[in-house]
């Protein structure tokens, strides 16, 4: 194991131990939150398989945030180039039950870009831009999609 790998393992171990102690001391924090937190840390570190598993565990817990959890699972799988991302996004749509979610639109746009469906990507990113506060990654990706569809002048 490299020095960086050992430091990474030590960090993850300490984080998981601290989270475990927090849950022991404050049982009200149980449910999907600890899995989502662990999933986010693992996702940020590029450990997609472990992150996705944490989100799958979170989705087993009852919560009003099921759609957000399913969307994040899809985003993790998208980052991992896992074809199961589409199924996670479809589950998000089902859970939204007619409502819209800007983060989902952005993720669907990322999937469309990856698949070369640039016009679909533009449509989803424009919807995302209207649903969330536009951040730099969204605007950069929207510009890229405009360029790919020949609409950069817009």
Tab-separated table of C-alpha atoms in Angstrom:
chain	number	residue	atom	x	y	z
A	1	UNK	CA	0.000	0.000	0.000
A	2	UNK	CA	1.335	3.464	-0.849
A	3	UNK	CA	1.786	6.187	1.731
A	4	UNK	CA	-1.191	8.004	0.216
A	5	UNK	CA	-3.252	4.820	0.299
A	6	UNK	CA	-2.374	4.233	3.954
A	7	UNK	CA	-3.331	7.809	4.843
A	8	UNK	CA	-6.604	7.376	2.963
A	9	UNK	CA	-7.364	4.162	4.853
A	10	UNK	CA	-6.524	5.823	8.164
A	11	UNK	CA	-8.783	8.767	7.397
A	12	UNK	CA	-11.690	6.567	6.376
A	13	UNK	CA	-11.235	4.365	9.429
A	14	UNK	CA	-11.209	7.359	11.778
A	15	UNK	CA	-14.227	8.889	10.071
A	16	UNK	CA	-16.222	5.665	10.326
A	17	UNK	CA	-15.259	5.236	14.009
A	18	UNK	CA	-16.276	8.816	14.800
A	19	UNK	CA	-19.568	8.389	13.008
A	20	UNK	CA	-20.165	5.139	14.897
A	21	UNK	CA	-19.537	6.897	18.231
A	22	UNK	CA	-21.840	9.735	17.230
A	23	UNK	CA	-24.623	7.266	16.445
A	24	UNK	CA	-24.077	5.449	19.728
A	25	UNK	CA	-24.238	8.724	21.669
A	26	UNK	CA	-27.197	10.113	19.689
A	27	UNK	CA	-29.485	7.271	18.539
A	28	UNK	CA	-31.939	9.800	17.088
A	29	UNK	CA	-29.466	10.239	14.231
A	30	UNK	CA	-30.062	6.704	13.017
A	31	UNK	CA	-31.911	5.918	9.805
A	32	UNK	CA	-30.674	6.881	6.370
A	33	UNK	CA	-28.514	9.827	7.490
A	34	UNK	CA	-25.417	7.859	8.574
A	35	UNK	CA	-25.470	5.828	5.361
A	36	UNK	CA	-25.825	8.981	3.261
A	37	UNK	CA	-22.971	10.666	5.136
A	38	UNK	CA	-20.690	7.658	4.717
A	39	UNK	CA	-21.770	7.407	1.088
A	40	UNK	CA	-20.895	11.045	0.435
A	41	UNK	CA	-17.432	10.684	1.966
A	42	UNK	CA	-16.741	7.520	-0.025
A	43	UNK	CA	-18.119	9.109	-3.212
A	44	UNK	CA	-15.909	12.182	-2.785
A	45	UNK	CA	-12.923	9.867	-2.444
A	46	UNK	CA	-13.805	8.009	-5.657
A	47	UNK	CA	-14.808	4.802	-3.856
A	48	UNK	CA	-17.946	4.416	-5.941
A	49	UNK	CA	-18.839	0.804	-5.160
A	50	UNK	CA	-18.737	1.387	-1.409
A	51	UNK	CA	-20.558	4.726	-1.769
A	52	UNK	CA	-23.320	3.136	-3.829
A	53	UNK	CA	-23.729	0.396	-1.224
A	54	UNK	CA	-24.159	2.986	1.527
A	55	UNK	CA	-26.836	4.725	-0.530
A	56	UNK	CA	-28.600	1.432	-1.169
A	57	UNK	CA	-28.648	0.879	2.597
A	58	UNK	CA	-29.987	4.407	3.112
A	59	UNK	CA	-32.781	3.723	0.630
A	60	UNK	CA	-33.941	0.775	2.757
A	61	UNK	CA	-34.754	3.171	5.600
A	62	UNK	CA	-38.071	5.063	5.582
A	63	UNK	CA	-37.634	8.780	4.902
A	64	UNK	CA	-39.336	11.609	3.067
A	65	UNK	CA	-36.090	12.068	1.111
A	66	UNK	CA	-36.191	8.811	-0.870
A	67	UNK	CA	-36.098	10.652	-4.221
A	68	UNK	CA	-32.979	12.610	-3.242
A	69	UNK	CA	-31.272	9.433	-2.052
A	70	UNK	CA	-32.150	7.597	-5.275
A	71	UNK	CA	-30.904	10.557	-7.322
A	72	UNK	CA	-27.597	10.581	-5.438
A	73	UNK	CA	-27.250	6.844	-5.974
A	74	UNK	CA	-27.738	7.469	-9.688
A	75	UNK	CA	-25.112	10.220	-9.643
A	76	UNK	CA	-22.615	7.916	-7.924
A	77	UNK	CA	-23.289	5.198	-10.487
A	78	UNK	CA	-22.987	7.749	-13.301
A	79	UNK	CA	-19.588	8.829	-11.965
A	80	UNK	CA	-18.598	5.153	-11.860
A	81	UNK	CA	-19.732	4.640	-15.489
A	82	UNK	CA	-22.138	2.003	-14.193
A	83	UNK	CA	-25.085	1.336	-16.530
A	84	UNK	CA	-27.316	0.931	-13.442
A	85	UNK	CA	-27.346	4.748	-13.181
A	86	UNK	CA	-30.317	4.907	-15.551
A	87	UNK	CA	-32.365	2.576	-13.339
A	88	UNK	CA	-31.579	4.726	-10.290
A	89	UNK	CA	-32.711	7.843	-12.147
A	90	UNK	CA	-35.882	6.065	-13.278
A	91	UNK	CA	-36.544	5.154	-9.640
A	92	UNK	CA	-36.033	8.814	-8.724
A	93	UNK	CA	-38.666	9.843	-11.270
A	94	UNK	CA	-41.067	7.260	-9.837
A	95	UNK	CA	-40.459	8.486	-6.291
A	96	UNK	CA	-40.958	12.116	-7.318
A	97	UNK	CA	-44.478	11.201	-8.457
A	98	UNK	CA	-44.880	14.066	-10.910
A	99	UNK	CA	-42.717	16.579	-9.049
A	100	UNK	CA	-39.462	17.861	-10.527
A	101	UNK	CA	-35.942	17.952	-9.121
A	102	UNK	CA	-33.198	20.140	-10.545
A	103	UNK	CA	-30.452	17.794	-9.401
A	104	UNK	CA	-32.114	14.939	-11.290
A	105	UNK	CA	-32.356	17.062	-14.439
A	106	UNK	CA	-28.661	17.857	-14.152
A	107	UNK	CA	-27.765	14.193	-13.704
A	108	UNK	CA	-29.953	13.150	-16.633
A	109	UNK	CA	-28.185	15.791	-18.700
A	110	UNK	CA	-24.840	14.282	-17.722
A	111	UNK	CA	-26.063	10.872	-18.819
A	112	UNK	CA	-27.331	12.333	-22.105
A	113	UNK	CA	-23.979	14.037	-22.746
A	114	UNK	CA	-22.132	10.813	-22.059
A	115	UNK	CA	-24.380	9.015	-24.562
A	116	UNK	CA	-23.998	11.733	-27.205
A	117	UNK	CA	-27.625	12.901	-26.889
A	118	UNK	CA	-26.615	16.538	-26.811
A	119	UNK	CA	-30.047	18.042	-27.549
A	120	UNK	CA	-31.525	16.070	-24.629
A	121	UNK	CA	-28.658	17.279	-22.449
A	122	UNK	CA	-29.406	20.903	-23.330
A	123	UNK	CA	-33.100	20.479	-22.524
A	124	UNK	CA	-32.397	18.856	-19.158
A	125	UNK	CA	-29.719	21.403	-18.218
A	126	UNK	CA	-31.984	24.296	-19.111
A	127	UNK	CA	-34.627	22.771	-16.821
A	128	UNK	CA	-32.023	22.256	-14.086
A	129	UNK	CA	-30.915	25.875	-14.434
A	130	UNK	CA	-34.514	26.945	-13.797
A	131	UNK	CA	-34.920	24.664	-10.753
A	132	UNK	CA	-31.667	25.184	-8.840
A	133	UNK	CA	-29.285	28.058	-8.261
A	134	UNK	CA	-26.948	27.716	-11.235
A	135	UNK	CA	-23.430	26.760	-10.204
A	136	UNK	CA	-20.295	26.761	-12.309
A	137	UNK	CA	-20.362	23.023	-13.202
A	138	UNK	CA	-23.937	23.301	-14.518
A	139	UNK	CA	-23.125	26.377	-16.586
A	140	UNK	CA	-19.911	24.840	-17.947
A	141	UNK	CA	-21.739	21.647	-18.923
A	142	UNK	CA	-24.577	23.653	-20.484
A	143	UNK	CA	-22.037	25.596	-22.552
A	144	UNK	CA	-20.475	22.308	-23.629
A	145	UNK	CA	-23.888	20.952	-24.646
A	146	UNK	CA	-24.649	24.164	-26.569
A	147	UNK	CA	-21.309	23.793	-28.384
A	148	UNK	CA	-22.036	20.150	-29.232
A	149	UNK	CA	-25.447	21.049	-30.673
A	150	UNK	CA	-24.176	24.103	-32.585
A	151	UNK	CA	-26.077	26.478	-30.310
A	152	UNK	CA	-23.102	28.156	-28.613
A	153	UNK	CA	-24.215	31.633	-29.758
A	154	UNK	CA	-27.268	31.317	-27.504
